[in-house]
Short mmCIF file of C-alpha atoms in Angstrom, two decimals:
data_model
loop_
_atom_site.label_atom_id
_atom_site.label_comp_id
_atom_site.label_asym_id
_atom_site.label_seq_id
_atom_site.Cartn_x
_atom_site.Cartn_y
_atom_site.Cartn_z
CA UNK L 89 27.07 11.80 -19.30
CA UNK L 90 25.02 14.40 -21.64
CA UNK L 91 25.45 18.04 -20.22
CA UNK L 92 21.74 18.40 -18.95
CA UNK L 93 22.51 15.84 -16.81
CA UNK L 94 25.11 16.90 -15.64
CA UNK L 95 23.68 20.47 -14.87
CA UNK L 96 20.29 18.89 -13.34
CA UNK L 97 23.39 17.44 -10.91
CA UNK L 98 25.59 20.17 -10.35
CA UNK L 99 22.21 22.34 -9.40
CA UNK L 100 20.67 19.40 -7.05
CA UNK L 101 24.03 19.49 -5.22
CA UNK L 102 24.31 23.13 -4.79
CA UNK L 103 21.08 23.43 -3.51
CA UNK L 104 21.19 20.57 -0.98
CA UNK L 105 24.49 21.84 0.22
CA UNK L 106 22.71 25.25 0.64
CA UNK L 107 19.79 23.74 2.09
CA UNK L 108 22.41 21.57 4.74
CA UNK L 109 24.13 25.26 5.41
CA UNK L 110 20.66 27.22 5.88
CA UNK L 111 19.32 24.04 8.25
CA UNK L 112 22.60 23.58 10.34
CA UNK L 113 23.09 27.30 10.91
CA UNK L 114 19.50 28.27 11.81
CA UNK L 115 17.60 25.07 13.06
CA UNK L 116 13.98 25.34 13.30
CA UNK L 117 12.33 26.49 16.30
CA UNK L 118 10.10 23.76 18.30
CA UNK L 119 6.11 24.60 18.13
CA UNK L 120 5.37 27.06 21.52
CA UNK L 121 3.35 24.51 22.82
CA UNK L 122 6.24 21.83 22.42
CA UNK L 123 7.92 24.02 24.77
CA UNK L 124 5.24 24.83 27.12
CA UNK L 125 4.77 21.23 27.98
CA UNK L 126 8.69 20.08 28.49
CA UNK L 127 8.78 23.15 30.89
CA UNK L 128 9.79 21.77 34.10
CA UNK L 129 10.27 18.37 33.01
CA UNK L 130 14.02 17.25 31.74
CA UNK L 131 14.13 15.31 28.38
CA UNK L 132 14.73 11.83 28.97
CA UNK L 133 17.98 10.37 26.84
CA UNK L 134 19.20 6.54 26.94
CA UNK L 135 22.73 7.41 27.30
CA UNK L 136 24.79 4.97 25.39
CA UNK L 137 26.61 1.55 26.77
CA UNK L 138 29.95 2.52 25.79
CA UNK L 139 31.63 5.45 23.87
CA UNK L 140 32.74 3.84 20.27
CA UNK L 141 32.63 4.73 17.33
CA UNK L 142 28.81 4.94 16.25
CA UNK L 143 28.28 6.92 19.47
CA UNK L 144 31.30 9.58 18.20
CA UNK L 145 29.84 9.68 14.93
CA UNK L 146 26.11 10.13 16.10
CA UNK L 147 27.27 12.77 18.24
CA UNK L 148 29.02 14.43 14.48
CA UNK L 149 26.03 13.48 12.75
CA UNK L 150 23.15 15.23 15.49
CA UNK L 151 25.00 18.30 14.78
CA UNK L 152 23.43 18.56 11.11
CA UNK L 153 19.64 20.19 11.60
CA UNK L 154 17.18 17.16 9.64
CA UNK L 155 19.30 14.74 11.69
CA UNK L 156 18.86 16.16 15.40
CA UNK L 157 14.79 17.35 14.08
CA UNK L 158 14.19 13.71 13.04
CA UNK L 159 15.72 12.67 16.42
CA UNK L 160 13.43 14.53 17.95
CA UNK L 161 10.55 13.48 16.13
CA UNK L 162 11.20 10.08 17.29
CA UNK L 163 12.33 10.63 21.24
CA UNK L 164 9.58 8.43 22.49
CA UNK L 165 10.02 5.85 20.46
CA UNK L 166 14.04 5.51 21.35
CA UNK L 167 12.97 5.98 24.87
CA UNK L 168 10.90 2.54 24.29
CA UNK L 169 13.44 0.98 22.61
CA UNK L 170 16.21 2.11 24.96
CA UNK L 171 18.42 3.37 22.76
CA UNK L 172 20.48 6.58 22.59
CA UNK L 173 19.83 9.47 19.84
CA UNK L 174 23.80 9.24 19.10
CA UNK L 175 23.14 5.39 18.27
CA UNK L 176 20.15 6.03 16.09
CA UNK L 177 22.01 9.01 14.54
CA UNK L 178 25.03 6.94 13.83
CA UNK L 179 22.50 4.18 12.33
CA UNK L 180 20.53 6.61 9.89
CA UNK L 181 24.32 7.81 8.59
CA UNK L 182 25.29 4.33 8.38
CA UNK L 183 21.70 3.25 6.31
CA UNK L 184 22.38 6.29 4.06
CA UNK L 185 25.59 5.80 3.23
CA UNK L 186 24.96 1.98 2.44
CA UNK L 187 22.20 3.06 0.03
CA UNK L 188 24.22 6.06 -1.24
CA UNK L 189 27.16 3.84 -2.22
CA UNK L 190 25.14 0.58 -3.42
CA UNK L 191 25.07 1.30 -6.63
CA UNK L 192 28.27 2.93 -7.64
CA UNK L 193 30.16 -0.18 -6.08
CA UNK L 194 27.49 -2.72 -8.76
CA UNK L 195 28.73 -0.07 -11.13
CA UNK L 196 32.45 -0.49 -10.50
CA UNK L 197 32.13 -4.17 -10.74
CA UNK L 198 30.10 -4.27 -14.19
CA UNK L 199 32.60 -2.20 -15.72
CA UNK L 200 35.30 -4.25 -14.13
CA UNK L 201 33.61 -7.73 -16.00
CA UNK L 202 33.04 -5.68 -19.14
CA UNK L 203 29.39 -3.82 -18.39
CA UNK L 204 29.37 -0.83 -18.88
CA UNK L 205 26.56 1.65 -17.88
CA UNK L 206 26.14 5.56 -18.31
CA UNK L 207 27.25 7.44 -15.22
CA UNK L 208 24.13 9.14 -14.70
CA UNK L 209 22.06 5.65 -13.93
CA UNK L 210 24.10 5.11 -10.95
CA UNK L 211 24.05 8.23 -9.63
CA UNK L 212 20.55 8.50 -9.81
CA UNK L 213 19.82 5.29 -7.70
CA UNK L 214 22.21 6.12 -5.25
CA UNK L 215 19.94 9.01 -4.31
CA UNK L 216 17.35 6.60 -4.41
CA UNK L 217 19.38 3.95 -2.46
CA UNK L 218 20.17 6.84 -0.01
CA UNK L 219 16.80 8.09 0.19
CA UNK L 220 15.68 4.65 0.93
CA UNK L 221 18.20 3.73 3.34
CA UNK L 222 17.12 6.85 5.64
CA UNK L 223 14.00 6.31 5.78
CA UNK L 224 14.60 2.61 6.34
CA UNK L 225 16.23 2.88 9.30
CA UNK L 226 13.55 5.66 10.45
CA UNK L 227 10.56 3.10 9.47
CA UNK L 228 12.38 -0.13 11.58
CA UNK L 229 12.43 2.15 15.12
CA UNK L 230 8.43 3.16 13.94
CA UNK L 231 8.07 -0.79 13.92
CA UNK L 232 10.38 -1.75 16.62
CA UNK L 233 8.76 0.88 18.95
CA UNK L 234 5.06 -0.56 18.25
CA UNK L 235 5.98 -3.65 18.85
CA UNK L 236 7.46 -2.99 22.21
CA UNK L 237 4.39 -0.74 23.12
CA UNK L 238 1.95 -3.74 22.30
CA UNK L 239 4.69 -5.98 24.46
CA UNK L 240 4.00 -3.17 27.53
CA UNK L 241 0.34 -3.46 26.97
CA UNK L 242 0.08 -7.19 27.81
CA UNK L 243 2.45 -6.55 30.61
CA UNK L 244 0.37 -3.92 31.95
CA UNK L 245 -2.39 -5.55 31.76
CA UNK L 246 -1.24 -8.38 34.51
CA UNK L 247 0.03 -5.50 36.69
CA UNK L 248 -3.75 -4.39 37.07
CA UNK L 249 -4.89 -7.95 37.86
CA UNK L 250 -2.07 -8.18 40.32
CA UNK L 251 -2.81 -4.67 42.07
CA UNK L 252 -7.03 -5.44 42.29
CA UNK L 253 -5.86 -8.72 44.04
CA UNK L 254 -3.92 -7.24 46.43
CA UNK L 255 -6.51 -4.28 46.69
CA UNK L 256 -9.15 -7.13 47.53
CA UNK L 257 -6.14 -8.51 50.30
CA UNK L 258 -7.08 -5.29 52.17
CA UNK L 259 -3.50 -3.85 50.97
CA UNK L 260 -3.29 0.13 50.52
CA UNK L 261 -2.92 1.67 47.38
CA UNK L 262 0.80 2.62 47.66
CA UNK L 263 2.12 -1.42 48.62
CA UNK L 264 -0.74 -3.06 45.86
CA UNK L 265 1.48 -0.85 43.17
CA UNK L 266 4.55 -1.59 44.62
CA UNK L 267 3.90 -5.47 44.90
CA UNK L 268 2.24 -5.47 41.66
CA UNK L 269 5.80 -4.01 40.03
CA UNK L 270 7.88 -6.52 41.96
CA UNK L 271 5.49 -9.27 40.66
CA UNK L 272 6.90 -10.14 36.87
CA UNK L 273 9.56 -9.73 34.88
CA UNK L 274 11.14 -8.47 32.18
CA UNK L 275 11.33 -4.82 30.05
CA UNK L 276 8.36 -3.34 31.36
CA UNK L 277 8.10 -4.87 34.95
CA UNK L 278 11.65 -3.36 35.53
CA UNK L 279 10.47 0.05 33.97
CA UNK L 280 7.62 0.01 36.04
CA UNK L 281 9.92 -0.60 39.27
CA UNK L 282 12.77 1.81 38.22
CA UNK L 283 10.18 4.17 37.94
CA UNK L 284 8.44 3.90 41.29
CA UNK L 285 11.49 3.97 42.80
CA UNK L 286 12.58 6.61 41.18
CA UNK L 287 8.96 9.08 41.80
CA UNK L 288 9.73 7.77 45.68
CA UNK L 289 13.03 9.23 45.72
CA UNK L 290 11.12 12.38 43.85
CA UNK L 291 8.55 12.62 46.70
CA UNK L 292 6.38 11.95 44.24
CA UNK L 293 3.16 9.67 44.50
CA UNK L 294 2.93 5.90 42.81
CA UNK L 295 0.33 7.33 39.81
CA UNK L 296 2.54 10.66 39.02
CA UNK L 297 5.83 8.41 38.62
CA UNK L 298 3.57 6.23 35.89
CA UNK L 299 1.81 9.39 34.43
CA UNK L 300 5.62 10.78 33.79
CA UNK L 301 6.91 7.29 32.60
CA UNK L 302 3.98 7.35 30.11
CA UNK L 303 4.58 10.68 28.59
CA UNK L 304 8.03 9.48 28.92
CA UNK L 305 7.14 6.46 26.41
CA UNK L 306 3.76 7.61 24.98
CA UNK L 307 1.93 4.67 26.51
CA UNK L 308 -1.92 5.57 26.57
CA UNK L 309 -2.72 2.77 28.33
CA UNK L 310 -0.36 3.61 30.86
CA UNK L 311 -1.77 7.40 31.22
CA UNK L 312 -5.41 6.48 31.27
CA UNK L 313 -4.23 4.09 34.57
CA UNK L 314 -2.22 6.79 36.11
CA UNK L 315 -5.44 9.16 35.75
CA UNK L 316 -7.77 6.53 37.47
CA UNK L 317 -5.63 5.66 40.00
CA UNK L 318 -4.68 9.38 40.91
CA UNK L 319 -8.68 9.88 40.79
CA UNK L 320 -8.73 7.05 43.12
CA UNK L 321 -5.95 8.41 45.39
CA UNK L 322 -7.27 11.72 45.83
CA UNK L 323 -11.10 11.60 45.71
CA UNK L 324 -11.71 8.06 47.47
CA UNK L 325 -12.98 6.04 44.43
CA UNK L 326 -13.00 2.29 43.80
CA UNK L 327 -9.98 2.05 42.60
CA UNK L 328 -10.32 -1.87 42.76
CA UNK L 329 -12.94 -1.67 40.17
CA UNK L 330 -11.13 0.85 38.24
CA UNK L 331 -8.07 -1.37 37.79
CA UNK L 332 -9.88 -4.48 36.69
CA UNK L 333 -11.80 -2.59 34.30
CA UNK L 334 -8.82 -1.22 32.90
CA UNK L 335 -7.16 -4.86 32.82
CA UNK L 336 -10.45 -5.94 31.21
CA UNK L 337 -10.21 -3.77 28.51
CA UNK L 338 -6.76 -3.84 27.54
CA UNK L 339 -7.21 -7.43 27.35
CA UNK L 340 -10.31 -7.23 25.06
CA UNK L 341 -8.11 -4.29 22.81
CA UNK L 342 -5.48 -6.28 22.44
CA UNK L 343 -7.54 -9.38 21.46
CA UNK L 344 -9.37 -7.44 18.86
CA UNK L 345 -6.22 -6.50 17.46
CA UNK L 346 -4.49 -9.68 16.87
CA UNK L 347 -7.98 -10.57 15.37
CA UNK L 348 -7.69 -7.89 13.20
CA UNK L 349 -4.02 -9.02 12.19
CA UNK L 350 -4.92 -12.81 11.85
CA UNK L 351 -7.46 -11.33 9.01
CA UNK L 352 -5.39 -9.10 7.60
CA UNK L 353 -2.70 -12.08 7.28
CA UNK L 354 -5.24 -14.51 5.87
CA UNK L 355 -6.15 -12.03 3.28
CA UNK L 356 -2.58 -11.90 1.88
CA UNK L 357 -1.94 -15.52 1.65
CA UNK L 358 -4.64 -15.67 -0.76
CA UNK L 359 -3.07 -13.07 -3.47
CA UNK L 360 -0.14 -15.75 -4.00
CA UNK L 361 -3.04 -18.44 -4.91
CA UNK L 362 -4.90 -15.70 -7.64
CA UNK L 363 -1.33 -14.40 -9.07
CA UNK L 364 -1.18 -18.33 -9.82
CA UNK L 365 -4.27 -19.47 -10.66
CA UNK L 366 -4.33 -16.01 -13.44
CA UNK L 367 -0.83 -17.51 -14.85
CA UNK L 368 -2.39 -20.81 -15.46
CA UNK L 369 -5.50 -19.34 -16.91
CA UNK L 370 -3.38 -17.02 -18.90
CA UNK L 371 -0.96 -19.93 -19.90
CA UNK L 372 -3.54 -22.33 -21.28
CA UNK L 373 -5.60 -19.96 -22.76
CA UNK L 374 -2.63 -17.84 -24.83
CA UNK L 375 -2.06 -20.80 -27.78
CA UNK L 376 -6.52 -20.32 -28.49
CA UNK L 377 -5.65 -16.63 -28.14
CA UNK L 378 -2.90 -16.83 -30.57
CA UNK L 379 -4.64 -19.41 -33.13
CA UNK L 380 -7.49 -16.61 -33.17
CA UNK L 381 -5.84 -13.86 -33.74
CA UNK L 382 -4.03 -15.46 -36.38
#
């Protein structure tokens, strides 16, 4: 390893270890209005299964500043997912060190069959490899998390056909949610119901419980209902109408969108087909190419 390598190494690890001192000993403060609008309104953690080891070391890891602020960037997200920050914690040290230790272990076992590499090539794609690993694990709960939204969205959309039928029955607005909840199954039926029976322990009403489990999840389709049915609970409207509207237009959203995919999909299945159709053309052509040039 030359020596400017080795300085360009020695100063990147002094000043990410004074970076990781500065960001664990002073964290960033959240924005005002961040705080404002948790005020009165207790953060929402998954706690984990069982205490093991990725817990323990989440809780280690969520003591480092970037690793409890990207936690918190993505509480809404785990809270779909239903996972604990100590698990996701635990997860973004385990990707990191997997990409941080890739390539010295190829390294190790070139040298060990007789290839042999200058030190400075695997050091700089274990950054990389570490880098990548991070934000790997970060980009699967971004996917994960839409998915599951999208998942809530079609189940949502059957809860308001199942509350304007039992709206039509002559049913109140309180036992239409309530039968509308008990209704399906799965994920987001049984969210819905723990949270109605949770905003009825509260004293709370049927469209406050879903307004707090959709800032709870960030689930816009959820909010907009909670508005129109709190509309319709308070003022008198036709909440019937409201709710098949809304059912109407999920349905036509998410139609759109898996339009929009089916496109998208098509579109890529037909770069395969030019890549090979340009290798042929480039593969019959090269011998005139090289006759002419010659």
């Amino acid at each position: 390893m030359s020596a400017l390598t080795a300085v360009v190494f020695a100063g990147a690890a002094t000043g990410s270890g004074l970076w990781l001192i500065w960001s664990g000993w002073s964290p960033a403060r959240p924005p005002l209005a961040q705080t404002l609008t948790r005020l009165g309104q207790p953060v929402i953690e998954i706690a984990p299964e069982r205490d093991n080891v990725d817990v323990r070391v989440g809780m280690w890891a969520r003591r480092l500043g970037p690793v409890e602020r990207i936690i918190a960037s993505m509480r809404t997200d785990l809270r779909v997912l239903r996972r604990s920050p100590d698990e996701q914690a635990a997860m973004i040290v385990t990707y990191t060190l997997c990409g941080l230790l890739w390539a010295p272990i190829v390294a190790g076992g070139g040298y060990l069959v007789g290839v042999r590499l200058p030190i400075g090539i695997p050091l700089w794609l274990a950054l990389v490899g570490g880098a990548l690993g991070a934000l790997s694990s970060i980009r699967s709960v971004r996917t994960n998390a839409v998915a599951r939204r999208r998942m809530f969205s079609h189940a949502l959309g059957s809860f308001c056909d199942v509350t304007g039928m039992c709206l039509a029955s002559g049913r109140g607005i309180d036992a239409s949610i309530q039968s509308a909840a008990a209704a399906g199954d799965g994920w987001p039926f049984a969210e819905l119901q723990a949270t109605l029976r949770t905003g009825y322990v509260r004293g709370e009403t049927p469209w406050e419980a879903l307004s707090r489990l959709a800032t709870e999840c960030d689930l816009a389709d959820l909010t907009e209902l909670a508005a129109a049915l709190s509309l319709a609970g308070d003022e008198g409207a036709a909440v019937r109408d409201t709710v098949s509207s809304k059912a109407r237009s999920i349905r036509e959203r998410l139609t759109a969108g898996a339009e929009r995919d089916a496109a998208s999909i098509t579109e890529r299945m037909g770069i395969p087909a030019t890549l090979l159709l340009l290798g042929f053309m480039i593969f019959l052509g090269f011998p005139a190419i090289y006759v002419l040039f010659q």
